[in-house]
Amino acid sequence: MQLYNNLSAKERAELIAQAGKDRLTISFYAYAKIGNPETLRNQLFLAWNNLDVLGRIYVANEGINAQLSIPADHFGPFKSHLDSIPFLENVRLNIAIEHDNFAFLKLKVKVRDKIVADGLNDATFDVTNIGVHVNAERFNELIEDENTVLVDMRNHYESEIGHFKNAVTPDVDTFRESLDIIEEDLKDHKEDKNLVMYCTGGIRCEKASAYYKHKGFKNVFQLEGGIIHYVRQINEKGLENKFIGKNFVFDQRRSERISDDVIAHCHQCGNPADLHTNCANDACHLLFIQCEACKEKMDNCCSSTCMEVHHLPYDEQKELRKGQGNSNDIFKKGRADHLPYKQDLRNIFEILNK
């Protein structure tokens, strides 16, 4: 009985190309009490592996968080399987705006302590007492209200390439960092302002809205289905789009373009750019924004040092990495002192926040 992926990303990519089938990119989540996450994890892997599902799925005692792709002609059986699981019956599926057959190249179903790393002690507050879910139309109305504070619950590298107009975009690396920062910044407006939140697909706002209500915020709202569902609604209903730029996504696509605006800049030269890439030096792998000119000049590397390593024969690169572990940059997202434009921006933020 196969319970784990046994193909490399390269082998899977070749199979996808040979199959010639269009694939759908889908995400969903559900909070529910799961007694034995390992058992559910194994059941999901067996069922979904047979349907050629690929993606990243986290299962925990508190629920499930899934980002995946599936052949379009397997969607029916996949949906039927979801509906056969009581807490996933009729779960909202966020179907991507832009699809890429190679968005995911492995099926990874993992058991985690939590489906989102929020750093919260759930026993200290009522996690079911969440904010009011609003659709795209109501969301557009709320964010035009002068009594509304609109907060982006994503990380800095996500909001850097796209966000809603007039949103507060915390300069944080992780979701857990943003929770206390936002509370502190808005502590004088817990009763007189509407706290309206959004994220990619809605999952981060579920826990955050309950946390802020516990902290005394009276008027808490969250965008139903996040940015992904918002875009689908405005397109279907002909509503005004208030999102500018691109929506960052956690798969090989990196992002979905929502508007034609390019609001970010190349981290190396400062020219307008909004394409994330990973440094080609495998020992670095830093995620950063790079324009086409710098990509050609730097051979997809973040620094001249990385470029020198990248140009070495592969065996020499492996030898250099022996015993060194990964560079700390592999854990960073556009945070490195050798990225001149990003460093300048950080200095500006530090001055403004003093």
Coordinates of C-alpha atoms in Angstrom, one line a residue:
M1 CA 0.0 0.0 0.0
Q2 CA 1.6 3.3 -1.2
L3 CA 1.2 6.1 1.3
Y4 CA 3.9 8.5 0.1
N5 CA 4.9 10.0 -3.2
N6 CA 7.6 7.9 -5.0
L7 CA 8.3 10.1 -8.1
S8 CA 10.7 13.0 -8.4
A9 CA 9.4 16.4 -9.5
K10 CA 11.1 15.9 -12.9
E11 CA 9.5 12.5 -13.4
R12 CA 6.1 13.8 -12.5
A13 CA 6.5 16.8 -14.8
E14 CA 7.2 14.4 -17.7
L15 CA 4.1 12.4 -16.9
I16 CA 1.9 15.5 -16.8
A17 CA 3.3 16.6 -20.2
Q18 CA 2.7 13.2 -21.7
A19 CA -0.9 13.1 -20.4
G20 CA -1.7 16.3 -22.1
K21 CA -4.6 17.0 -19.8
D22 CA -5.7 20.4 -18.4
R23 CA -5.4 20.6 -14.6
L24 CA -7.4 22.7 -12.2
T25 CA -5.7 24.5 -9.3
I26 CA -7.9 24.4 -6.2
S27 CA -7.6 25.4 -2.5
F28 CA -9.9 24.9 0.4
Y29 CA -9.8 24.6 4.2
A30 CA -12.1 23.5 7.0
Y31 CA -11.9 23.8 10.7
A32 CA -13.2 20.6 12.4
K33 CA -12.3 18.3 15.3
I34 CA -10.3 15.4 13.9
G35 CA -9.6 12.7 16.4
N36 CA -6.9 10.8 14.5
P37 CA -5.3 13.1 11.9
E38 CA -2.9 10.3 10.8
T39 CA -5.7 8.0 9.8
L40 CA -7.4 10.8 7.8
R41 CA -4.1 11.7 6.2
N42 CA -3.6 8.1 5.0
Q43 CA -7.2 7.8 3.7
L44 CA -6.8 11.1 1.7
F45 CA -3.5 10.1 0.2
L46 CA -4.8 6.7 -1.0
A47 CA -8.0 8.3 -2.5
W48 CA -6.4 11.3 -4.1
N49 CA -3.3 9.5 -5.4
N50 CA -5.6 7.4 -7.4
L51 CA -7.2 10.5 -8.9
D52 CA -3.8 12.0 -9.8
V53 CA -4.2 14.8 -7.3
L54 CA -1.0 16.8 -6.6
G55 CA -0.4 19.4 -4.0
R56 CA 0.3 20.3 -0.4
I57 CA -2.2 19.3 2.3
Y58 CA -2.0 19.8 6.0
V59 CA -4.1 17.8 8.4
A60 CA -4.3 18.5 12.2
N61 CA -6.7 18.0 15.1
E62 CA -8.2 21.3 14.2
G63 CA -9.0 20.6 10.5
I64 CA -7.5 20.6 7.0
N65 CA -5.8 23.1 4.8
A66 CA -5.3 22.1 1.1
Q67 CA -3.7 23.5 -2.0
L68 CA -3.7 21.2 -4.9
S69 CA -4.2 20.5 -8.6
I70 CA -6.2 17.8 -10.3
P71 CA -7.0 16.8 -13.9
A72 CA -10.1 18.6 -14.9
D73 CA -11.8 15.4 -16.0
H74 CA -11.2 14.0 -12.4
F75 CA -13.0 16.9 -10.7
G76 CA -16.3 15.0 -10.4
P77 CA -15.0 12.0 -8.6
F78 CA -12.8 14.3 -6.4
K79 CA -15.8 16.4 -5.4
S80 CA -17.8 13.2 -4.7
H81 CA -15.0 12.0 -2.4
L82 CA -14.9 15.3 -0.5
D83 CA -18.7 15.2 -0.1
S84 CA -18.4 11.7 1.4
I85 CA -16.5 13.2 4.3
P86 CA -19.0 14.8 6.7
F87 CA -17.0 17.9 7.6
L88 CA -16.0 18.5 4.0
E89 CA -19.4 18.1 2.4
N90 CA -20.1 21.2 0.3
V91 CA -16.9 22.9 1.5
R92 CA -16.2 26.0 -0.5
L93 CA -13.5 25.4 -3.2
N94 CA -11.4 28.3 -4.3
I95 CA -10.7 27.6 -7.9
A96 CA -7.7 29.6 -9.2
I97 CA -8.1 32.4 -11.7
E98 CA -5.0 31.3 -13.6
H99 CA -4.2 27.6 -14.0
D100 CA -0.8 25.9 -14.6
N101 CA -0.6 22.2 -15.2
F102 CA 2.8 22.2 -13.4
A103 CA 1.6 24.2 -10.3
F104 CA 2.3 21.2 -8.1
L105 CA 4.6 18.2 -8.9
K106 CA 4.1 16.0 -5.8
L107 CA 1.3 14.9 -3.6
K108 CA 2.3 15.8 0.0
V109 CA -0.3 15.1 2.8
K110 CA 1.3 16.0 6.1
V111 CA 0.1 15.8 9.7
R112 CA 0.8 19.1 11.5
D113 CA 0.1 20.5 15.0
K114 CA -2.0 23.2 13.3
I115 CA -3.2 23.9 9.7
V116 CA -1.9 27.4 9.9
A117 CA 1.1 28.4 12.1
D118 CA -0.5 31.1 14.1
G119 CA 1.4 30.7 17.4
L120 CA -1.8 31.0 19.4
N121 CA -3.0 29.1 22.4
D122 CA -6.5 28.0 21.2
A123 CA -7.5 27.1 24.8
T124 CA -7.4 30.7 25.9
F125 CA -10.2 32.0 23.6
D126 CA -13.3 30.8 21.7
V127 CA -11.9 30.0 18.2
T128 CA -15.5 29.5 16.9
N129 CA -16.5 33.1 17.7
I130 CA -15.3 34.5 14.3
G131 CA -15.9 37.7 12.5
V132 CA -18.7 38.4 10.0
H133 CA -18.0 36.9 6.6
V134 CA -18.7 39.4 3.8
N135 CA -19.0 38.9 0.0
A136 CA -17.2 41.0 -2.6
E137 CA -20.0 43.5 -2.9
R138 CA -20.3 44.1 0.9
F139 CA -16.5 44.2 1.2
N140 CA -16.3 46.9 -1.4
E141 CA -18.8 49.0 0.5
L142 CA -17.1 48.5 3.9
I143 CA -13.7 49.5 2.7
E144 CA -15.0 52.8 1.4
D145 CA -16.4 53.6 4.9
E146 CA -14.3 56.2 6.7
N147 CA -14.8 54.2 9.9
T148 CA -13.1 51.1 8.4
V149 CA -9.5 50.0 8.9
L150 CA -8.6 47.5 6.2
V151 CA -5.8 45.1 7.2
D152 CA -3.9 42.7 5.0
M153 CA -3.2 39.5 7.1
R154 CA -0.5 38.2 4.7
N155 CA 3.2 38.6 4.9
H156 CA 5.3 41.4 3.4
Y157 CA 6.5 39.5 0.3
E158 CA 2.8 38.8 -0.5
S159 CA 1.4 42.3 -0.1
E160 CA 4.5 43.8 -1.8
I161 CA 3.3 42.7 -5.3
G162 CA -0.4 43.3 -4.7
H163 CA -3.0 44.4 -2.2
F164 CA -6.3 46.2 -1.8
K165 CA -6.3 50.0 -2.1
N166 CA -5.7 51.8 1.2
A167 CA -4.9 48.6 3.1
V168 CA -2.6 48.4 6.1
T169 CA 0.1 46.0 5.0
P170 CA 2.2 44.9 8.0
D171 CA 5.9 44.5 7.3
V172 CA 6.1 41.0 8.7
D173 CA 7.6 37.7 7.7
T174 CA 5.0 35.4 9.3
F175 CA 1.3 35.4 10.1
R176 CA 2.0 35.0 13.8
E177 CA 4.1 38.2 13.9
S178 CA 1.2 40.3 12.5
L179 CA -1.4 39.4 15.1
D180 CA 0.2 41.4 18.0
I181 CA 1.5 44.2 15.8
I182 CA -2.0 44.9 14.4
E183 CA -3.6 44.8 17.9
E184 CA -1.1 47.2 19.2
D185 CA -1.5 49.6 16.3
L186 CA -5.3 49.6 16.5
K187 CA -5.7 49.4 20.3
D188 CA -7.4 52.8 20.5
H189 CA -10.0 51.9 17.9
K190 CA -11.4 48.6 19.2
E191 CA -14.9 50.0 19.5
D192 CA -15.2 52.9 17.0
K193 CA -13.7 51.3 13.9
N194 CA -14.7 48.5 11.6
L195 CA -11.8 46.0 11.5
V196 CA -11.9 44.4 8.0
M197 CA -9.4 41.7 7.2
Y198 CA -8.4 39.7 4.1
C199 CA -5.9 37.1 3.1
T200 CA -5.3 34.8 0.1
G201 CA -8.1 32.3 0.6
G202 CA -9.7 33.2 3.9
I203 CA -8.0 30.7 6.3
R204 CA -5.8 33.1 8.2
C205 CA -8.7 35.5 8.8
E206 CA -10.7 32.7 10.5
K207 CA -8.4 32.4 13.5
A208 CA -7.4 36.1 13.4
S209 CA -11.0 37.3 13.6
A210 CA -11.8 35.2 16.6
Y211 CA -8.6 36.3 18.3
Y212 CA -9.3 40.0 17.7
K213 CA -12.9 39.6 19.0
H214 CA -11.4 38.0 22.1
K215 CA -9.1 41.0 22.4
G216 CA -12.1 43.4 22.5
F217 CA -12.6 44.5 18.9
K218 CA -16.3 45.0 18.5
N219 CA -16.8 45.2 14.7
V220 CA -14.8 42.5 13.0
F221 CA -15.3 41.5 9.4
Q222 CA -13.4 39.1 7.0
L223 CA -13.5 38.7 3.3
E224 CA -15.2 35.4 2.5
G225 CA -12.9 33.2 0.5
G226 CA -10.2 35.7 0.4
I227 CA -8.7 37.4 -2.6
I228 CA -9.2 34.3 -4.8
H229 CA -13.0 34.2 -4.3
Y230 CA -13.2 38.0 -4.4
V231 CA -11.8 38.1 -7.9
R232 CA -14.1 35.3 -9.1
Q233 CA -17.1 37.3 -7.7
I234 CA -16.2 40.6 -9.3
N235 CA -15.7 39.0 -12.6
E236 CA -19.0 37.1 -12.4
K237 CA -21.0 40.0 -11.1
G238 CA -19.3 42.9 -12.9
L239 CA -18.3 44.6 -9.7
E240 CA -15.5 47.2 -9.4
N241 CA -12.1 45.6 -8.7
K242 CA -10.4 47.3 -5.8
F243 CA -7.3 45.0 -5.7
I244 CA -4.2 46.3 -7.4
G245 CA -1.3 44.2 -8.7
K246 CA -0.9 40.4 -8.3
N247 CA -2.0 37.9 -5.8
F248 CA 0.9 35.8 -4.4
V249 CA 0.2 32.1 -4.3
F250 CA 2.2 29.2 -2.8
D251 CA 2.9 27.0 -5.7
Q252 CA 5.0 27.0 -8.9
R253 CA 2.9 29.8 -10.4
R254 CA 4.1 32.2 -7.7
S255 CA 1.2 34.6 -8.4
E256 CA -2.0 35.4 -10.3
R257 CA -2.3 38.8 -12.0
I258 CA -5.4 40.6 -10.8
S259 CA -4.9 44.1 -12.3
D260 CA -2.4 45.5 -14.8
D261 CA -0.7 47.6 -12.1
V262 CA 2.9 46.7 -11.3
I263 CA 3.4 48.1 -7.8
A264 CA 6.6 46.4 -6.7
H265 CA 10.2 46.9 -7.8
C266 CA 13.2 44.8 -8.6
H267 CA 15.2 44.1 -5.5
Q268 CA 18.4 44.6 -7.4
C269 CA 18.0 47.6 -9.6
G270 CA 14.7 49.2 -8.4
N271 CA 12.9 49.2 -11.7
P272 CA 9.2 48.2 -11.7
A273 CA 8.9 44.4 -11.4
D274 CA 6.6 42.0 -9.6
L275 CA 8.0 38.5 -10.5
H276 CA 9.3 36.4 -7.6
T277 CA 12.1 34.0 -8.2
N278 CA 14.4 31.8 -6.2
C279 CA 18.1 32.4 -6.4
A280 CA 19.6 29.8 -8.8
N281 CA 22.3 28.9 -6.3
D282 CA 20.8 25.9 -4.6
A283 CA 22.7 26.7 -1.4
C284 CA 20.9 30.0 -1.2
H285 CA 17.5 29.7 -2.8
L286 CA 16.5 33.1 -1.6
L287 CA 13.0 34.2 -2.8
F288 CA 13.2 37.8 -4.2
I289 CA 11.8 40.0 -6.9
Q290 CA 14.0 40.3 -10.1
C291 CA 13.3 42.1 -13.4
E292 CA 14.1 40.5 -16.7
A293 CA 17.2 42.7 -17.2
C294 CA 18.7 41.7 -13.8
K295 CA 17.7 38.1 -14.4
E296 CA 19.8 38.0 -17.6
K297 CA 22.7 40.0 -16.1
M298 CA 22.8 38.0 -12.8
D299 CA 21.9 34.6 -14.4
N300 CA 18.8 34.3 -12.0
C301 CA 21.0 34.8 -8.9
C302 CA 20.6 37.2 -6.1
S303 CA 24.3 38.2 -5.8
S304 CA 27.6 38.0 -7.6
T305 CA 28.8 35.6 -5.0
C306 CA 25.9 33.2 -5.7
M307 CA 26.4 33.7 -9.4
E308 CA 30.0 32.5 -9.0
V309 CA 28.9 29.4 -7.2
H310 CA 26.1 28.7 -9.6
H311 CA 28.6 28.7 -12.5
L312 CA 30.8 26.1 -10.9
P313 CA 30.4 22.4 -12.0
Y314 CA 27.7 20.7 -10.1
D315 CA 30.0 18.4 -8.3
E316 CA 32.0 21.3 -7.0
Q317 CA 28.8 23.0 -5.8
K318 CA 27.9 19.9 -3.9
E319 CA 31.4 19.7 -2.4
L320 CA 31.1 23.4 -1.2
R321 CA 27.8 22.6 0.5
K322 CA 29.1 19.6 2.5
G323 CA 28.6 20.1 6.2
Q324 CA 27.4 23.7 5.7
G325 CA 23.7 23.1 5.7
N326 CA 21.5 25.6 4.0
S327 CA 22.2 29.3 3.9
N328 CA 19.9 31.3 6.3
D329 CA 18.7 33.0 3.2
I330 CA 16.7 29.9 2.2
F331 CA 14.3 30.8 5.0
K332 CA 14.0 34.5 4.0
K333 CA 11.6 36.1 1.6
G334 CA 13.3 39.1 0.1
R335 CA 15.2 39.8 3.3
A336 CA 18.9 40.1 2.6
D337 CA 21.3 42.9 3.1
H338 CA 22.9 42.4 -0.4
L339 CA 19.6 43.2 -2.1
P340 CA 20.1 47.0 -2.4
Y341 CA 16.5 48.1 -3.3
K342 CA 14.8 46.0 -0.7
Q343 CA 17.3 47.1 1.9
D344 CA 16.6 50.8 1.1
L345 CA 12.9 50.2 1.6
R346 CA 13.5 48.6 5.0
N347 CA 15.5 51.6 6.1
I348 CA 12.6 53.8 5.1
F349 CA 10.1 51.7 7.1
E350 CA 12.4 51.8 10.1
I351 CA 12.6 55.6 9.9
L352 CA 8.8 56.0 9.5
N353 CA 8.1 53.6 12.5
K354 CA 10.5 55.5 14.9

